[in-house]
Amino acid sequence: MITLGLDIGSVAAKGVLLAPNDSWRVVVPTGWSPRDTGQQLIDELTRLAGLERHDVDAIVATGYGRISVPDADKSVTEITCHAKGLTHLLPQVRTVIDIGGQDSKVIRLNESGRVIDFAMNDKCAAGTGRFLQVMAQVLGMDVSDLADAEDPSETVSINSMCTVFAESEIIGHLAQGMSRGGLIAGLHQSVAKRVAGMAARIGVVGPVAFTGGVAKNSGISRALEEELKAPLLTPGDCQFTGALGAALLARNL
Ligand code: ADP
């Protein structure tokens, strides 16, 4: 069976095509039209796999833009798709922390990989990838360079939770000549504290996995491990967990 999973996120759209003996992955910026982006992923994935659209048996869409993909056979919530993808990659995991562009989630799983509880922050940019993108811009760098540039030995605590106030706080600290590496470590600590607080509400049971685009930032992993006092497992394709779960769920259609 050939299936396709699409995770149309707020920042990045991810697609996974699963064939019996092979798989393909594509990530593109979501842009302003989730509908066009979904179509772009389908076209790109089938092209890479040397297939036609009619060769694909089923498509499941997830993420913010999941209802905007007319070609999808079904849309499924992000929590279900992330749990499915993660259980496939790391079946031993009991807690998943996923930090994306516009929300962060904590998902508790039982031994069979079923979701037993979850918490989600989707009302505020604090504790999300968007917060880091805004701060990276203020610091004149790309979000992918934050981890290498941090200096945890000089961590400057960021007091403002709100993204707008935190931006002013960073500008003020830069004007006072504080080290950029210390400020970045402080931003990582701020995101980690916020997410760890949310995780504490539903309880963290190990082993714990860290997924989502923000899991590519090893500075956030470090800070989260400090806050949770637990090691984190990060799957190699951490940003594709939801899309993989969607492609796996499509096999049941
Ligand atoms: P969404 O599904 O909401 O679009 P993702 O899980 O795709 O979110 O994560 C997007 C976030 O991941 C971005 O906001 C950014 O902070 C972070 N990110 C993406 N690529 C990288 C990278 N190479 N290094 C560090 N962070 C990254």
mmCIF file of N, CA, C and O in Angstrom, residues 168-217:
data_model
loop_
_atom_site.group_PDB
_atom_site.id
_atom_site.type_symbol
_atom_site.label_atom_id
_atom_site.label_comp_id
_atom_site.label_asym_id
_atom_site.label_seq_id
_atom_site.Cartn_x
_atom_site.Cartn_y
_atom_site.Cartn_z
ATOM 1 N N SER A 168 11.617 43.466 23.857
ATOM 2 C CA SER A 168 12.131 44.735 24.395
ATOM 3 C C SER A 168 13.219 44.461 25.423
ATOM 4 O O SER A 168 14.228 45.179 25.478
ATOM 5 N N GLU A 169 13.020 43.399 26.216
ATOM 6 C CA GLU A 169 14.015 43.074 27.250
ATOM 7 C C GLU A 169 15.356 42.727 26.604
ATOM 8 O O GLU A 169 16.409 43.194 27.044
ATOM 9 N N ILE A 170 15.305 41.946 25.533
ATOM 10 C CA ILE A 170 16.545 41.555 24.830
ATOM 11 C C ILE A 170 17.218 42.796 24.242
ATOM 12 O O ILE A 170 18.451 42.971 24.356
ATOM 13 N N ILE A 171 16.425 43.668 23.632
ATOM 14 C CA ILE A 171 16.997 44.885 23.039
ATOM 15 C C ILE A 171 17.693 45.709 24.131
ATOM 16 O O ILE A 171 18.814 46.211 23.952
ATOM 17 N N GLY A 172 17.056 45.803 25.296
ATOM 18 C CA GLY A 172 17.642 46.529 26.432
ATOM 19 C C GLY A 172 18.950 45.891 26.887
ATOM 20 O O GLY A 172 19.957 46.584 27.090
ATOM 21 N N HIS A 173 18.965 44.558 27.011
ATOM 22 C CA HIS A 173 20.180 43.852 27.444
ATOM 23 C C HIS A 173 21.311 44.029 26.430
ATOM 24 O O HIS A 173 22.476 44.204 26.808
ATOM 25 N N LEU A 174 20.962 43.984 25.147
ATOM 26 C CA LEU A 174 21.999 44.164 24.105
ATOM 27 C C LEU A 174 22.601 45.562 24.221
ATOM 28 O O LEU A 174 23.814 45.747 24.102
ATOM 29 N N ALA A 175 21.720 46.547 24.480
ATOM 30 C CA ALA A 175 22.187 47.939 24.604
ATOM 31 C C ALA A 175 23.138 48.076 25.793
ATOM 32 O O ALA A 175 24.059 48.900 25.769
ATOM 33 N N GLN A 176 22.936 47.260 26.840
ATOM 34 C CA GLN A 176 23.824 47.310 28.020
ATOM 35 C C GLN A 176 25.108 46.509 27.800
ATOM 36 O O GLN A 176 25.946 46.406 28.691
ATOM 37 N N GLY A 177 25.231 45.878 26.626
ATOM 38 C CA GLY A 177 26.458 45.157 26.285
ATOM 39 C C GLY A 177 26.515 43.732 26.801
ATOM 40 O O GLY A 177 27.595 43.143 26.884
ATOM 41 N N MET A 178 25.375 43.174 27.190
ATOM 42 C CA MET A 178 25.397 41.786 27.680
ATOM 43 C C MET A 178 25.738 40.814 26.555
ATOM 44 O O MET A 178 25.447 41.084 25.384
ATOM 45 N N SER A 179 26.319 39.671 26.914
ATOM 46 C CA SER A 179 26.797 38.737 25.878
ATOM 47 C C SER A 179 25.619 38.084 25.138
ATOM 48 O O SER A 179 24.623 37.707 25.749
ATOM 49 N N ARG A 180 25.771 37.992 23.830
ATOM 50 C CA ARG A 180 24.717 37.419 23.005
ATOM 51 C C ARG A 180 24.500 35.942 23.363
ATOM 52 O O ARG A 180 23.382 35.475 23.465
ATOM 53 N N GLY A 181 25.626 35.232 23.615
ATOM 54 C CA GLY A 181 25.527 33.807 23.959
ATOM 55 C C GLY A 181 24.750 33.600 25.247
ATOM 56 O O GLY A 181 23.977 32.646 25.370
ATOM 57 N N GLY A 182 24.970 34.490 26.220
ATOM 58 C CA GLY A 182 24.260 34.388 27.497
ATOM 59 C C GLY A 182 22.784 34.680 27.327
ATOM 60 O O GLY A 182 21.934 34.043 27.965
ATOM 61 N N LEU A 183 22.475 35.635 26.462
ATOM 62 C CA LEU A 183 21.066 35.970 26.201
ATOM 63 C C LEU A 183 20.354 34.800 25.518
ATOM 64 O O LEU A 183 19.214 34.474 25.846
ATOM 65 N N ILE A 184 21.048 34.170 24.582
ATOM 66 C CA ILE A 184 20.436 33.029 23.867
ATOM 67 C C ILE A 184 20.177 31.889 24.856
ATOM 68 O O ILE A 184 19.102 31.277 24.854
ATOM 69 N N ALA A 185 21.149 31.642 25.749
ATOM 70 C CA ALA A 185 20.944 30.592 26.765
ATOM 71 C C ALA A 185 19.735 30.949 27.633
ATOM 72 O O ALA A 185 18.953 30.069 28.019
ATOM 73 N N GLY A 186 19.562 32.235 27.927
ATOM 74 C CA GLY A 186 18.416 32.685 28.714
ATOM 75 C C GLY A 186 17.103 32.473 27.962
ATOM 76 O O GLY A 186 16.091 32.088 28.561
ATOM 77 N N LEU A 187 17.120 32.687 26.658
ATOM 78 C CA LEU A 187 15.906 32.459 25.852
ATOM 79 C C LEU A 187 15.560 30.973 25.837
ATOM 80 O O LEU A 187 14.401 30.590 25.958
ATOM 81 N N HIS A 188 16.570 30.134 25.708
ATOM 82 C CA HIS A 188 16.343 28.686 25.731
ATOM 83 C C HIS A 188 15.762 28.268 27.082
ATOM 84 O O HIS A 188 14.830 27.460 27.156
ATOM 85 N N GLN A 189 16.311 28.859 28.132
ATOM 86 C CA GLN A 189 15.818 28.548 29.487
ATOM 87 C C GLN A 189 14.349 28.982 29.630
ATOM 88 O O GLN A 189 13.531 28.274 30.213
ATOM 89 N N SER A 190 14.029 30.137 29.049
ATOM 90 C CA SER A 190 12.660 30.664 29.150
ATOM 91 C C SER A 190 11.652 29.711 28.485
ATOM 92 O O SER A 190 10.609 29.386 29.050
ATOM 93 N N VAL A 191 11.996 29.239 27.280
ATOM 94 C CA VAL A 191 11.106 28.292 26.568
ATOM 95 C C VAL A 191 10.989 26.996 27.379
ATOM 96 O O VAL A 191 9.901 26.456 27.585
ATOM 97 N N ALA A 192 12.144 26.518 27.874
ATOM 98 C CA ALA A 192 12.151 25.246 28.615
ATOM 99 C C ALA A 192 11.318 25.346 29.889
ATOM 100 O O ALA A 192 10.563 24.423 30.209
ATOM 101 N N LYS A 193 11.427 26.463 30.603
ATOM 102 C CA LYS A 193 10.653 26.628 31.852
ATOM 103 C C LYS A 193 9.158 26.612 31.559
ATOM 104 O O LYS A 193 8.370 25.992 32.255
ATOM 105 N N ARG A 194 8.791 27.317 30.510
ATOM 106 C CA ARG A 194 7.371 27.400 30.143
ATOM 107 C C ARG A 194 6.811 26.005 29.816
ATOM 108 O O ARG A 194 5.751 25.620 30.273
ATOM 109 N N VAL A 195 7.560 25.267 28.988
ATOM 110 C CA VAL A 195 7.081 23.948 28.557
ATOM 111 C C VAL A 195 7.130 22.946 29.719
ATOM 112 O O VAL A 195 6.214 22.137 29.891
ATOM 113 N N ALA A 196 8.175 23.038 30.553
ATOM 114 C CA ALA A 196 8.282 22.129 31.694
ATOM 115 C C ALA A 196 7.128 22.371 32.668
ATOM 116 O O ALA A 196 6.596 21.424 33.260
ATOM 117 N N GLY A 197 6.716 23.637 32.804
ATOM 118 C CA GLY A 197 5.582 23.964 33.675
ATOM 119 C C GLY A 197 4.309 23.307 33.164
ATOM 120 O O GLY A 197 3.528 22.735 33.931
ATOM 121 N N MET A 198 4.127 23.351 31.862
ATOM 122 C CA MET A 198 2.941 22.725 31.256
ATOM 123 C C MET A 198 3.010 21.196 31.438
ATOM 124 O O MET A 198 2.013 20.548 31.759
ATOM 125 N N ALA A 199 4.214 20.640 31.252
ATOM 126 C CA ALA A 199 4.389 19.185 31.382
ATOM 127 C C ALA A 199 4.082 18.738 32.806
ATOM 128 O O ALA A 199 3.475 17.673 33.010
ATOM 129 N N ALA A 200 4.465 19.570 33.782
ATOM 130 C CA ALA A 200 4.259 19.195 35.189
ATOM 131 C C ALA A 200 2.768 19.057 35.498
ATOM 132 O O ALA A 200 2.383 18.289 36.378
ATOM 133 N N ARG A 201 1.929 19.800 34.764
ATOM 134 C CA ARG A 201 0.481 19.747 35.027
ATOM 135 C C ARG A 201 -0.102 18.356 34.764
ATOM 136 O O ARG A 201 -1.032 17.931 35.418
ATOM 137 N N ILE A 202 0.448 17.655 33.750
ATOM 138 C CA ILE A 202 -0.090 16.307 33.495
ATOM 139 C C ILE A 202 0.862 15.211 33.986
ATOM 140 O O ILE A 202 0.524 14.042 33.969
ATOM 141 N N GLY A 203 2.062 15.630 34.419
ATOM 142 C CA GLY A 203 3.016 14.657 34.971
ATOM 143 C C GLY A 203 3.912 14.094 33.876
ATOM 144 O O GLY A 203 3.434 13.774 32.785
ATOM 145 N N VAL A 204 5.189 14.010 34.170
ATOM 146 C CA VAL A 204 6.147 13.486 33.185
ATOM 147 C C VAL A 204 6.604 12.100 33.620
ATOM 148 O O VAL A 204 7.125 11.931 34.711
ATOM 149 N N VAL A 205 6.370 11.129 32.756
ATOM 150 C CA VAL A 205 6.799 9.755 33.029
ATOM 151 C C VAL A 205 7.795 9.369 31.937
ATOM 152 O O VAL A 205 7.546 9.594 30.753
ATOM 153 N N GLY A 206 8.963 8.852 32.314
ATOM 154 C CA GLY A 206 9.972 8.489 31.327
ATOM 155 C C GLY A 206 9.688 7.139 30.712
ATOM 156 O O GLY A 206 8.857 6.398 31.225
ATOM 157 N N PRO A 207 10.355 6.863 29.604
ATOM 158 C CA PRO A 207 11.237 7.702 28.813
ATOM 159 C C PRO A 207 10.469 8.847 28.125
ATOM 160 O O PRO A 207 9.309 8.690 27.769
ATOM 161 N N VAL A 208 11.192 9.982 27.967
ATOM 162 C CA VAL A 208 10.581 11.186 27.398
ATOM 163 C C VAL A 208 11.205 11.476 26.029
ATOM 164 O O VAL A 208 12.426 11.412 25.881
ATOM 165 N N ALA A 209 10.356 11.774 25.054
ATOM 166 C CA ALA A 209 10.866 12.128 23.715
ATOM 167 C C ALA A 209 10.612 13.603 23.451
ATOM 168 O O ALA A 209 9.647 14.177 23.950
ATOM 169 N N PHE A 210 11.481 14.218 22.659
ATOM 170 C CA PHE A 210 11.349 15.620 22.269
ATOM 171 C C PHE A 210 11.228 15.667 20.747
ATOM 172 O O PHE A 210 12.102 15.187 20.040
ATOM 173 N N THR A 211 10.113 16.236 20.242
ATOM 174 C CA THR A 211 9.874 16.288 18.795
ATOM 175 C C THR A 211 9.447 17.694 18.366
ATOM 176 O O THR A 211 9.327 18.597 19.188
ATOM 177 N N GLY A 212 9.187 17.853 17.075
ATOM 178 C CA GLY A 212 8.809 19.152 16.508
ATOM 179 C C GLY A 212 10.050 19.849 15.970
ATOM 180 O O GLY A 212 11.183 19.436 16.253
ATOM 181 N N GLY A 213 9.838 20.892 15.188
ATOM 182 C CA GLY A 213 10.960 21.616 14.583
ATOM 183 C C GLY A 213 11.923 22.155 15.611
ATOM 184 O O GLY A 213 13.147 22.206 15.384
ATOM 185 N N VAL A 214 11.410 22.549 16.780
ATOM 186 C CA VAL A 214 12.269 23.146 17.812
ATOM 187 C C VAL A 214 13.208 22.098 18.426
ATOM 188 O O VAL A 214 14.241 22.441 18.993
ATOM 189 N N ALA A 215 12.875 20.811 18.267
ATOM 190 C CA ALA A 215 13.757 19.763 18.785
ATOM 191 C C ALA A 215 15.081 19.716 18.006
ATOM 192 O O ALA A 215 16.035 19.059 18.427
ATOM 193 N N LYS A 216 15.144 20.437 16.865
ATOM 194 C CA LYS A 216 16.419 20.521 16.129
ATOM 195 C C LYS A 216 17.415 21.417 16.867
ATOM 196 O O LYS A 216 18.586 21.460 16.530
ATOM 197 N N ASN A 217 16.891 22.198 17.828
ATOM 198 C CA ASN A 217 17.731 23.134 18.582
ATOM 199 C C ASN A 217 18.255 22.430 19.836
ATOM 200 O O ASN A 217 17.524 22.228 20.806
#
